[in-house]
Structures are given as C-alpha cells and as structure tokens.
mmCIF file with all atom_site columns, C-alpha atoms in Angstrom:
data_model
loop_
_atom_site.group_PDB
_atom_site.id
_atom_site.type_symbol
_atom_site.label_atom_id
_atom_site.label_alt_id
_atom_site.label_comp_id
_atom_site.label_asym_id
_atom_site.label_entity_id
_atom_site.label_seq_id
_atom_site.pdbx_PDB_ins_code
_atom_site.Cartn_x
_atom_site.Cartn_y
_atom_site.Cartn_z
_atom_site.occupancy
_atom_site.B_iso_or_equiv
_atom_site.pdbx_formal_charge
_atom_site.auth_seq_id
_atom_site.auth_comp_id
_atom_site.auth_asym_id
_atom_site.auth_atom_id
_atom_site.pdbx_PDB_model_num
ATOM 1   C CA . THR A 1 1   ? 2.730   -25.277 -63.719  1.00 0.00 ? 144 THR A CA 1
ATOM 2   C CA . LEU A 1 2   ? 3.221   -21.526 -63.385  1.00 0.00 ? 145 LEU A CA 1
ATOM 3   C CA . ARG A 1 3   ? 6.111   -20.429 -61.189  1.00 0.00 ? 146 ARG A CA 1
ATOM 4   C CA . GLN A 1 4   ? 8.328   -17.533 -60.215  1.00 0.00 ? 147 GLN A CA 1
ATOM 5   C CA . GLU A 1 5   ? 11.651  -18.457 -58.626  1.00 0.00 ? 148 GLU A CA 1
ATOM 6   C CA . ALA A 1 6   ? 12.980  -14.965 -57.849  1.00 0.00 ? 149 ALA A CA 1
ATOM 7   C CA . ALA A 1 7   ? 11.592  -11.433 -57.618  1.00 0.00 ? 150 ALA A CA 1
ATOM 8   C CA . ASP A 1 8   ? 13.683  -10.244 -60.571  1.00 0.00 ? 151 ASP A CA 1
ATOM 9   C CA . ARG A 1 9   ? 12.696  -13.197 -62.811  1.00 0.00 ? 152 ARG A CA 1
ATOM 10  C CA . PRO A 1 10  ? 9.560   -13.412 -64.976  1.00 0.00 ? 153 PRO A CA 1
ATOM 11  C CA . VAL A 1 11  ? 6.733   -15.846 -64.343  1.00 0.00 ? 154 VAL A CA 1
ATOM 12  C CA . GLU A 1 12  ? 7.430   -19.125 -66.162  1.00 0.00 ? 155 GLU A CA 1
ATOM 13  C CA . ILE A 1 13  ? 5.022   -21.735 -67.468  1.00 0.00 ? 156 ILE A CA 1
ATOM 14  C CA . ASP A 1 14  ? 5.865   -25.248 -68.609  1.00 0.00 ? 157 ASP A CA 1
ATOM 15  C CA . ALA A 1 15  ? 3.488   -25.382 -71.578  1.00 0.00 ? 158 ALA A CA 1
ATOM 16  C CA . VAL A 1 16  ? 3.322   -24.075 -75.141  1.00 0.00 ? 159 VAL A CA 1
ATOM 17  C CA . LEU A 1 17  ? 1.152   -20.956 -75.118  1.00 0.00 ? 160 LEU A CA 1
ATOM 18  C CA . PRO A 1 18  ? -0.683  -19.062 -77.847  1.00 0.00 ? 161 PRO A CA 1
ATOM 19  C CA . ALA A 1 19  ? 1.417   -16.091 -79.003  1.00 0.00 ? 162 ALA A CA 1
ATOM 20  C CA . ARG A 1 20  ? -0.784  -13.418 -77.360  1.00 0.00 ? 163 ARG A CA 1
ATOM 21  C CA . LEU A 1 21  ? -0.768  -15.159 -73.994  1.00 0.00 ? 164 LEU A CA 1
ATOM 22  C CA . ALA A 1 22  ? 3.008   -15.710 -74.122  1.00 0.00 ? 165 ALA A CA 1
ATOM 23  C CA . GLU A 1 23  ? 3.469   -11.998 -74.951  1.00 0.00 ? 166 GLU A CA 1
ATOM 24  C CA . ALA A 1 24  ? 1.231   -10.949 -72.051  1.00 0.00 ? 167 ALA A CA 1
ATOM 25  C CA . MET A 1 25  ? 3.175   -13.124 -69.617  1.00 0.00 ? 168 MET A CA 1
ATOM 26  C CA . ALA A 1 26  ? 6.527   -11.819 -70.867  1.00 0.00 ? 169 ALA A CA 1
ATOM 27  C CA . THR A 1 27  ? 5.452   -8.214  -70.261  1.00 0.00 ? 170 THR A CA 1
ATOM 28  C CA . GLY A 1 28  ? 3.848   -8.841  -66.848  1.00 0.00 ? 171 GLY A CA 1
ATOM 29  C CA . ALA A 1 29  ? 4.451   -6.452  -63.984  1.00 0.00 ? 172 ALA A CA 1
ATOM 30  C CA . PRO A 1 30  ? 7.053   -7.108  -61.296  1.00 0.00 ? 173 PRO A CA 1
ATOM 31  C CA . PRO A 1 31  ? 5.809   -8.453  -57.969  1.00 0.00 ? 174 PRO A CA 1
ATOM 32  C CA . PRO A 1 32  ? 4.470   -5.830  -55.562  1.00 0.00 ? 175 PRO A CA 1
ATOM 33  C CA . GLU A 1 33  ? 6.627   -4.304  -52.858  1.00 0.00 ? 176 GLU A CA 1
ATOM 34  C CA . THR A 1 34  ? 5.318   -5.757  -49.604  1.00 0.00 ? 177 THR A CA 1
ATOM 35  C CA . GLY A 1 35  ? 8.222   -5.016  -47.287  1.00 0.00 ? 178 GLY A CA 1
ATOM 36  C CA . ARG A 1 36  ? 8.664   -8.783  -46.858  1.00 0.00 ? 179 ARG A CA 1
ATOM 37  C CA . PRO A 1 37  ? 11.270  -10.936 -48.612  1.00 0.00 ? 180 PRO A CA 1
ATOM 38  C CA . PHE A 1 38  ? 10.200  -12.539 -51.887  1.00 0.00 ? 181 PHE A CA 1
ATOM 39  C CA . ARG A 1 39  ? 8.975   -16.129 -51.596  1.00 0.00 ? 182 ARG A CA 1
ATOM 40  C CA . PRO A 1 40  ? 9.236   -18.361 -54.671  1.00 0.00 ? 183 PRO A CA 1
ATOM 41  C CA . TRP A 1 41  ? 5.830   -19.651 -55.708  1.00 0.00 ? 184 TRP A CA 1
ATOM 42  C CA . ALA A 1 42  ? 4.244   -22.163 -58.060  1.00 0.00 ? 185 ALA A CA 1
ATOM 43  C CA . ILE A 1 43  ? 0.701   -22.970 -59.132  1.00 0.00 ? 186 ILE A CA 1
ATOM 44  C CA . ARG A 1 44  ? 0.092   -26.407 -60.617  1.00 0.00 ? 187 ARG A CA 1
ATOM 45  C CA . LEU A 1 45  ? -3.195  -26.763 -62.502  1.00 0.00 ? 188 LEU A CA 1
ATOM 46  C CA . ARG A 1 46  ? -5.364  -29.859 -62.290  1.00 0.00 ? 189 ARG A CA 1
ATOM 47  C CA . ARG A 1 47  ? -4.938  -32.211 -65.240  1.00 0.00 ? 190 ARG A CA 1
ATOM 48  C CA . GLU A 1 48  ? -8.673  -32.648 -65.722  1.00 0.00 ? 191 GLU A CA 1
ATOM 49  C CA . ARG A 1 49  ? -10.660 -29.454 -66.198  1.00 0.00 ? 192 ARG A CA 1
ATOM 50  C CA . PRO A 1 50  ? -7.973  -26.915 -65.231  1.00 0.00 ? 193 PRO A CA 1
ATOM 51  C CA . LEU A 1 51  ? -10.273 -24.022 -66.165  1.00 0.00 ? 194 LEU A CA 1
ATOM 52  C CA . SER A 1 52  ? -14.002 -23.477 -66.195  1.00 0.00 ? 195 SER A CA 1
ATOM 53  C CA . PHE A 1 53  ? -16.107 -20.442 -67.015  1.00 0.00 ? 196 PHE A CA 1
ATOM 54  C CA . GLN A 1 54  ? -19.414 -19.064 -65.785  1.00 0.00 ? 197 GLN A CA 1
ATOM 55  C CA . LEU A 1 55  ? -21.252 -16.602 -68.017  1.00 0.00 ? 198 LEU A CA 1
ATOM 56  C CA . THR A 1 56  ? -23.798 -14.596 -66.025  1.00 0.00 ? 199 THR A CA 1
ATOM 57  C CA . ASP A 1 57  ? -24.975 -11.029 -65.499  1.00 0.00 ? 200 ASP A CA 1
ATOM 58  C CA . SER A 1 58  ? -22.854 -9.511  -68.301  1.00 0.00 ? 201 SER A CA 1
ATOM 59  C CA . ALA A 1 59  ? -19.694 -10.996 -66.791  1.00 0.00 ? 202 ALA A CA 1
ATOM 60  C CA . VAL A 1 60  ? -17.308 -13.889 -67.353  1.00 0.00 ? 203 VAL A CA 1
ATOM 61  C CA . THR A 1 61  ? -16.116 -15.648 -64.215  1.00 0.00 ? 204 THR A CA 1
ATOM 62  C CA . VAL A 1 62  ? -12.957 -17.712 -64.660  1.00 0.00 ? 205 VAL A CA 1
ATOM 63  C CA . LEU A 1 63  ? -12.320 -20.555 -62.225  1.00 0.00 ? 206 LEU A CA 1
ATOM 64  C CA . VAL A 1 64  ? -8.714  -21.764 -62.201  1.00 0.00 ? 207 VAL A CA 1
ATOM 65  C CA . HIS A 1 65  ? -8.728  -25.244 -60.646  1.00 0.00 ? 208 HIS A CA 1
ATOM 66  C CA . THR A 1 66  ? -5.366  -25.914 -59.004  1.00 0.00 ? 209 THR A CA 1
ATOM 67  C CA . ALA A 1 67  ? -3.806  -29.175 -57.887  1.00 0.00 ? 210 ALA A CA 1
ATOM 68  C CA . SER A 1 68  ? -1.485  -27.175 -55.619  1.00 0.00 ? 211 SER A CA 1
ATOM 69  C CA . ILE A 1 69  ? -0.375  -23.664 -54.783  1.00 0.00 ? 212 ILE A CA 1
ATOM 70  C CA . GLU A 1 70  ? 3.097   -23.385 -53.257  1.00 0.00 ? 213 GLU A CA 1
ATOM 71  C CA . SER A 1 71  ? 4.563   -20.303 -51.638  1.00 0.00 ? 214 SER A CA 1
ATOM 72  C CA . GLY A 1 72  ? 7.970   -20.736 -50.025  1.00 0.00 ? 215 GLY A CA 1
ATOM 73  C CA . ASP A 1 73  ? 7.617   -23.824 -47.835  1.00 0.00 ? 216 ASP A CA 1
ATOM 74  C CA . ASP A 1 74  ? 3.804   -23.633 -47.678  1.00 0.00 ? 217 ASP A CA 1
ATOM 75  C CA . ALA A 1 75  ? 1.650   -25.841 -49.913  1.00 0.00 ? 218 ALA A CA 1
ATOM 76  C CA . PHE A 1 76  ? -2.091  -25.562 -50.434  1.00 0.00 ? 219 PHE A CA 1
ATOM 77  C CA . ARG A 1 77  ? -3.768  -28.469 -52.220  1.00 0.00 ? 220 ARG A CA 1
ATOM 78  C CA . GLY A 1 78  ? -7.050  -28.368 -54.121  1.00 0.00 ? 221 GLY A CA 1
ATOM 79  C CA . TRP A 1 79  ? -8.011  -24.692 -54.207  1.00 0.00 ? 222 TRP A CA 1
ATOM 80  C CA . ASP A 1 80  ? -9.811  -22.758 -56.937  1.00 0.00 ? 223 ASP A CA 1
ATOM 81  C CA . LEU A 1 81  ? -8.823  -19.214 -57.930  1.00 0.00 ? 224 LEU A CA 1
ATOM 82  C CA . ILE A 1 82  ? -11.871 -17.226 -59.003  1.00 0.00 ? 225 ILE A CA 1
ATOM 83  C CA . VAL A 1 83  ? -11.817 -13.973 -61.001  1.00 0.00 ? 226 VAL A CA 1
ATOM 84  C CA . THR A 1 84  ? -14.620 -12.107 -62.748  1.00 0.00 ? 227 THR A CA 1
ATOM 85  C CA . TYR A 1 85  ? -14.230 -9.917  -65.816  1.00 0.00 ? 228 TYR A CA 1
ATOM 86  C CA . ARG A 1 86  ? -16.850 -7.610  -67.305  1.00 0.00 ? 229 ARG A CA 1
ATOM 87  C CA . PRO A 1 87  ? -16.685 -6.389  -70.933  1.00 0.00 ? 230 PRO A CA 1
ATOM 88  C CA . VAL A 1 88  ? -16.381 -2.601  -71.222  1.00 0.00 ? 231 VAL A CA 1
ATOM 89  C CA . ARG A 1 89  ? -16.138 -0.377  -74.282  1.00 0.00 ? 232 ARG A CA 1
ATOM 90  C CA . GLU A 1 90  ? -13.930 2.673   -74.166  1.00 0.00 ? 233 GLU A CA 1
ATOM 91  C CA . GLY A 1 91  ? -12.654 4.863   -76.996  1.00 0.00 ? 234 GLY A CA 1
ATOM 92  C CA . GLY A 1 92  ? -13.991 2.479   -79.653  1.00 0.00 ? 235 GLY A CA 1
ATOM 93  C CA . ARG A 1 93  ? -12.134 -0.502  -78.168  1.00 0.00 ? 236 ARG A CA 1
ATOM 94  C CA . TRP A 1 94  ? -13.325 -3.417  -76.061  1.00 0.00 ? 237 TRP A CA 1
ATOM 95  C CA . TYR A 1 95  ? -11.685 -4.532  -72.834  1.00 0.00 ? 238 TYR A CA 1
ATOM 96  C CA . ALA A 1 96  ? -12.291 -7.231  -70.254  1.00 0.00 ? 239 ALA A CA 1
ATOM 97  C CA . GLU A 1 97  ? -12.061 -5.454  -66.904  1.00 0.00 ? 240 GLU A CA 1
ATOM 98  C CA . LEU A 1 98  ? -11.456 -7.279  -63.618  1.00 0.00 ? 241 LEU A CA 1
ATOM 99  C CA . GLN A 1 99  ? -14.257 -6.865  -61.091  1.00 0.00 ? 242 GLN A CA 1
ATOM 100 C CA . GLY A 1 100 ? -12.979 -6.943  -57.502  1.00 0.00 ? 243 GLY A CA 1
ATOM 101 C CA . GLY A 1 101 ? -10.031 -9.088  -56.514  1.00 0.00 ? 244 GLY A CA 1
ATOM 102 C CA . ILE A 1 102 ? -9.253  -12.776 -56.578  1.00 0.00 ? 245 ILE A CA 1
ATOM 103 C CA . ASP A 1 103 ? -11.413 -15.086 -54.518  1.00 0.00 ? 246 ASP A CA 1
ATOM 104 C CA . VAL A 1 104 ? -10.255 -18.548 -53.488  1.00 0.00 ? 247 VAL A CA 1
ATOM 105 C CA . LEU A 1 105 ? -12.235 -21.566 -52.336  1.00 0.00 ? 248 LEU A CA 1
ATOM 106 C CA . PRO A 1 106 ? -11.402 -25.209 -51.724  1.00 0.00 ? 249 PRO A CA 1
ATOM 107 C CA . THR A 1 107 ? -12.300 -27.161 -54.873  1.00 0.00 ? 250 THR A CA 1
ATOM 108 C CA . SER A 1 108 ? -14.755 -29.393 -53.020  1.00 0.00 ? 251 SER A CA 1
ATOM 109 C CA . PHE A 1 109 ? -16.591 -26.508 -51.311  1.00 0.00 ? 252 PHE A CA 1
ATOM 110 C CA . ASP A 1 110 ? -19.957 -25.390 -52.685  1.00 0.00 ? 253 ASP A CA 1
ATOM 111 C CA . PRO A 1 111 ? -20.859 -21.978 -51.211  1.00 0.00 ? 254 PRO A CA 1
ATOM 112 C CA . GLY A 1 112 ? -24.387 -22.292 -52.611  1.00 0.00 ? 255 GLY A CA 1
ATOM 113 C CA . ARG A 1 113 ? -25.171 -25.372 -50.542  1.00 0.00 ? 256 ARG A CA 1
ATOM 114 C CA . PRO A 1 114 ? -27.530 -24.564 -47.639  1.00 0.00 ? 257 PRO A CA 1
ATOM 115 C CA . GLY A 1 115 ? -25.584 -24.311 -44.383  1.00 0.00 ? 258 GLY A CA 1
ATOM 116 C CA . ALA A 1 116 ? -22.222 -24.453 -46.195  1.00 0.00 ? 259 ALA A CA 1
ATOM 117 C CA . LYS A 1 117 ? -19.464 -23.144 -43.964  1.00 0.00 ? 260 LYS A CA 1
ATOM 118 C CA . LEU A 1 118 ? -15.697 -23.481 -44.147  1.00 0.00 ? 261 LEU A CA 1
ATOM 119 C CA . PRO A 1 119 ? -13.809 -24.770 -41.099  1.00 0.00 ? 262 PRO A CA 1
ATOM 120 C CA . SER A 1 120 ? -11.832 -22.033 -39.304  1.00 0.00 ? 263 SER A CA 1
ATOM 121 C CA . ARG A 1 121 ? -8.455  -23.275 -40.631  1.00 0.00 ? 264 ARG A CA 1
ATOM 122 C CA . GLN A 1 122 ? -9.702  -23.113 -44.230  1.00 0.00 ? 265 GLN A CA 1
ATOM 123 C CA . ARG A 1 123 ? -11.220 -19.653 -43.616  1.00 0.00 ? 266 ARG A CA 1
ATOM 124 C CA . ALA A 1 124 ? -7.805  -18.398 -42.456  1.00 0.00 ? 267 ALA A CA 1
ATOM 125 C CA . LEU A 1 125 ? -6.035  -20.024 -45.440  1.00 0.00 ? 268 LEU A CA 1
ATOM 126 C CA . ARG A 1 126 ? -8.637  -18.570 -47.806  1.00 0.00 ? 269 ARG A CA 1
ATOM 127 C CA . ARG A 1 127 ? -8.187  -15.060 -46.408  1.00 0.00 ? 270 ARG A CA 1
ATOM 128 C CA . ASN A 1 128 ? -4.367  -15.269 -46.603  1.00 0.00 ? 271 ASN A CA 1
ATOM 129 C CA . LEU A 1 129 ? -4.334  -16.683 -50.143  1.00 0.00 ? 272 LEU A CA 1
ATOM 130 C CA . ALA A 1 130 ? -6.855  -14.113 -51.370  1.00 0.00 ? 273 ALA A CA 1
ATOM 131 C CA . GLN A 1 131 ? -4.887  -11.229 -49.821  1.00 0.00 ? 274 GLN A CA 1
ATOM 132 C CA . GLN A 1 132 ? -1.569  -12.390 -51.302  1.00 0.00 ? 275 GLN A CA 1
ATOM 133 C CA . LEU A 1 133 ? -2.997  -12.983 -54.764  1.00 0.00 ? 276 LEU A CA 1
ATOM 134 C CA . SER A 1 134 ? -5.102  -9.804  -54.814  1.00 0.00 ? 277 SER A CA 1
ATOM 135 C CA . ALA A 1 135 ? -2.105  -7.675  -53.756  1.00 0.00 ? 278 ALA A CA 1
ATOM 136 C CA . ARG A 1 136 ? -0.234  -8.897  -56.832  1.00 0.00 ? 279 ARG A CA 1
ATOM 137 C CA . THR A 1 137 ? -3.295  -8.301  -59.024  1.00 0.00 ? 280 THR A CA 1
ATOM 138 C CA . THR A 1 138 ? -3.432  -4.594  -58.179  1.00 0.00 ? 281 THR A CA 1
ATOM 139 C CA . GLN A 1 139 ? -0.146  -4.343  -60.083  1.00 0.00 ? 282 GLN A CA 1
ATOM 140 C CA . ASP A 1 140 ? -1.210  -6.708  -62.923  1.00 0.00 ? 283 ASP A CA 1
ATOM 141 C CA . ALA A 1 141 ? 1.277   -9.328  -61.687  1.00 0.00 ? 284 ALA A CA 1
ATOM 142 C CA . ASN A 1 142 ? -1.213  -12.242 -61.572  1.00 0.00 ? 285 ASN A CA 1
ATOM 143 C CA . PHE A 1 143 ? -4.485  -11.582 -63.295  1.00 0.00 ? 286 PHE A CA 1
ATOM 144 C CA . PRO A 1 144 ? -4.396  -8.341  -65.276  1.00 0.00 ? 287 PRO A CA 1
ATOM 145 C CA . ARG A 1 145 ? -6.893  -5.667  -64.217  1.00 0.00 ? 288 ARG A CA 1
ATOM 146 C CA . ARG A 1 146 ? -7.730  -4.936  -67.856  1.00 0.00 ? 289 ARG A CA 1
ATOM 147 C CA . VAL A 1 147 ? -7.233  -6.950  -71.035  1.00 0.00 ? 290 VAL A CA 1
ATOM 148 C CA . GLU A 1 148 ? -7.751  -5.420  -74.469  1.00 0.00 ? 291 GLU A CA 1
ATOM 149 C CA . ILE A 1 149 ? -9.824  -7.547  -76.809  1.00 0.00 ? 292 ILE A CA 1
ATOM 150 C CA . LYS A 1 150 ? -7.730  -6.960  -79.896  1.00 0.00 ? 293 LYS A CA 1
ATOM 151 C CA . PRO A 1 151 ? -8.975  -7.308  -83.482  1.00 0.00 ? 294 PRO A CA 1
ATOM 152 C CA . VAL A 1 152 ? -8.526  -10.710 -85.123  1.00 0.00 ? 295 VAL A CA 1
ATOM 153 C CA . ASP A 1 153 ? -5.816  -10.382 -87.787  1.00 0.00 ? 296 ASP A CA 1
ATOM 154 C CA . LEU A 1 154 ? -6.935  -12.224 -90.933  1.00 0.00 ? 297 LEU A CA 1
ATOM 155 C CA . THR A 1 155 ? -3.987  -11.114 -93.087  1.00 0.00 ? 298 THR A CA 1
ATOM 156 C CA . ARG A 1 156 ? -1.944  -13.985 -91.635  1.00 0.00 ? 299 ARG A CA 1
ATOM 157 C CA . LEU A 1 157 ? -4.135  -16.400 -93.600  1.00 0.00 ? 300 LEU A CA 1
ATOM 158 C CA . GLY A 1 158 ? -2.406  -15.201 -96.784  1.00 0.00 ? 301 GLY A CA 1
ATOM 159 C CA . LYS A 1 159 ? -5.570  -14.416 -98.736  1.00 0.00 ? 302 LYS A CA 1
ATOM 160 C CA . ALA A 1 160 ? -5.850  -11.154 -100.652 1.00 0.00 ? 303 ALA A CA 1
ATOM 161 C CA . GLY A 1 161 ? -8.426  -8.667  -99.418  1.00 0.00 ? 304 GLY A CA 1
ATOM 162 C CA . LEU A 1 162 ? -8.570  -9.917  -95.849  1.00 0.00 ? 305 LEU A CA 1
ATOM 163 C CA . GLY A 1 163 ? -7.960  -7.396  -93.101  1.00 0.00 ? 306 GLY A CA 1
ATOM 164 C CA . GLU A 1 164 ? -9.051  -7.777  -89.538  1.00 0.00 ? 307 GLU A CA 1
ATOM 165 C CA . LEU A 1 165 ? -12.198 -8.355  -87.531  1.00 0.00 ? 308 LEU A CA 1
ATOM 166 C CA . ALA A 1 166 ? -12.854 -5.846  -84.757  1.00 0.00 ? 309 ALA A CA 1
ATOM 167 C CA . ALA A 1 167 ? -15.234 -6.585  -81.877  1.00 0.00 ? 310 ALA A CA 1
ATOM 168 C CA . ARG A 1 168 ? -18.510 -4.670  -82.219  1.00 0.00 ? 311 ARG A CA 1
ATOM 169 C CA . SER A 1 169 ? -20.428 -5.984  -79.246  1.00 0.00 ? 312 SER A CA 1
ATOM 170 C CA . ILE A 1 170 ? -19.838 -8.389  -76.383  1.00 0.00 ? 313 ILE A CA 1
ATOM 171 C CA . ALA A 1 171 ? -22.417 -9.795  -73.998  1.00 0.00 ? 314 ALA A CA 1
ATOM 172 C CA . ALA A 1 172 ? -22.397 -12.586 -71.424  1.00 0.00 ? 315 ALA A CA 1
ATOM 173 C CA . GLY A 1 173 ? -25.359 -14.131 -69.657  1.00 0.00 ? 316 GLY A CA 1
ATOM 174 C CA . ASP A 1 174 ? -27.422 -17.252 -69.078  1.00 0.00 ? 317 ASP A CA 1
ATOM 175 C CA . GLY A 1 175 ? -24.402 -19.423 -69.855  1.00 0.00 ? 318 GLY A CA 1
ATOM 176 C CA . TRP A 1 176 ? -23.708 -17.795 -73.228  1.00 0.00 ? 319 TRP A CA 1
ATOM 177 C CA . LEU A 1 177 ? -20.982 -15.515 -74.518  1.00 0.00 ? 320 LEU A CA 1
ATOM 178 C CA . SER A 1 178 ? -21.994 -13.486 -77.557  1.00 0.00 ? 321 SER A CA 1
ATOM 179 C CA . LEU A 1 179 ? -19.420 -11.638 -79.644  1.00 0.00 ? 322 LEU A CA 1
ATOM 180 C CA . SER A 1 180 ? -20.083 -9.786  -82.880  1.00 0.00 ? 323 SER A CA 1
ATOM 181 C CA . PHE A 1 181 ? -17.309 -8.609  -85.162  1.00 0.00 ? 324 PHE A CA 1
ATOM 182 C CA . MET A 1 182 ? -17.049 -6.177  -88.055  1.00 0.00 ? 325 MET A CA 1
ATOM 183 C CA . ALA A 1 183 ? -14.562 -6.459  -90.900  1.00 0.00 ? 326 ALA A CA 1
ATOM 184 C CA . ARG A 1 184 ? -12.301 -3.480  -91.379  1.00 0.00 ? 327 ARG A CA 1
#
C-alpha cells in the first residue's frame, strides 16, 4: 500500500524497496497546490500481478493494477493506472520520459473489445481519477515525468577492475525490451 496522510508528509509504502526506488520516493515532490484542502490517500496494489508491462512502438507502458484507491472518504475498487514511458537520449545519458498523463480504467474493462463502452458513472469516475492523478504527475508527485537510467555500478561486487555499465541503446517493441550497455 502506498499512502500519504498529510500534505507535509512524504509518500509511504509498506514494503521493502530497492535502494534506488526508496531514494526516489524520499525525494518526491510535494503535492500540487489545487486551492482545495489536502485529502489523505492510499493505493493498495493487487496481490496477484500488481504490475504488468506492454512493450510496443518504442515505448514501455506500465499498468499498475490496484485493489483499491482511497482519497478522503472515497474508495475506488479495481482500477488500473496506466502510464507510458519512451526512452530518450540527451547529453549522452538515457532517460525514460513520460508520454501524456495517467490514464485509468476499471481492471475488468477491455477498451479493445468491439462495442466496449464504460457506463456513465465509471466514465465520470475515470475522468476524475485521471485528472487528480495527472495533476500530481505534472509536479513529479506520483509518476515522475522523467527518470534517468543510471549506470549499473559493478564496484559494489568487490572485484578489482570492475567499474560501471552505462546504457548505450534502448529499444522497446513487439513485446521485447532491448538494452545494450558499455563498460566504462
């Protein structure tokens, strides 16, 4: 579960995280100024398959499968948060850059199914959730707009002569993610 209890408190998660992810969460941006009072929120991930990835058209789409999203007294059960990142190279470094905002869909909804249409209540919930989450994303408070793909530090393995591996190329498509690295 990810949660934020107060506007001046960081986002908390009740799991052990890899060091880089924990560092990114600790340095996250404050919530955006909306002119409305802060509402505590929590996102609980599904136990089975909390994340899935689609690799198409030089992009990585991340689907965050939630059991519930709570904001103040409101609870939304069984929604997926969908974000797409595209690899970009700038100044000799690689980044994953967010494309658009956050989309949300009920977990059971398949937009590719012929004639698929959300009921009006779900359309309104979808629009409200997407607006709230995307507003926070513009300030890197939820999903960061840009993530540096840092070199892999091999010196921590304790072997002489090892340095780091820097990304040379990144490509996504047809269900594959291809990364090539160069020792430096």
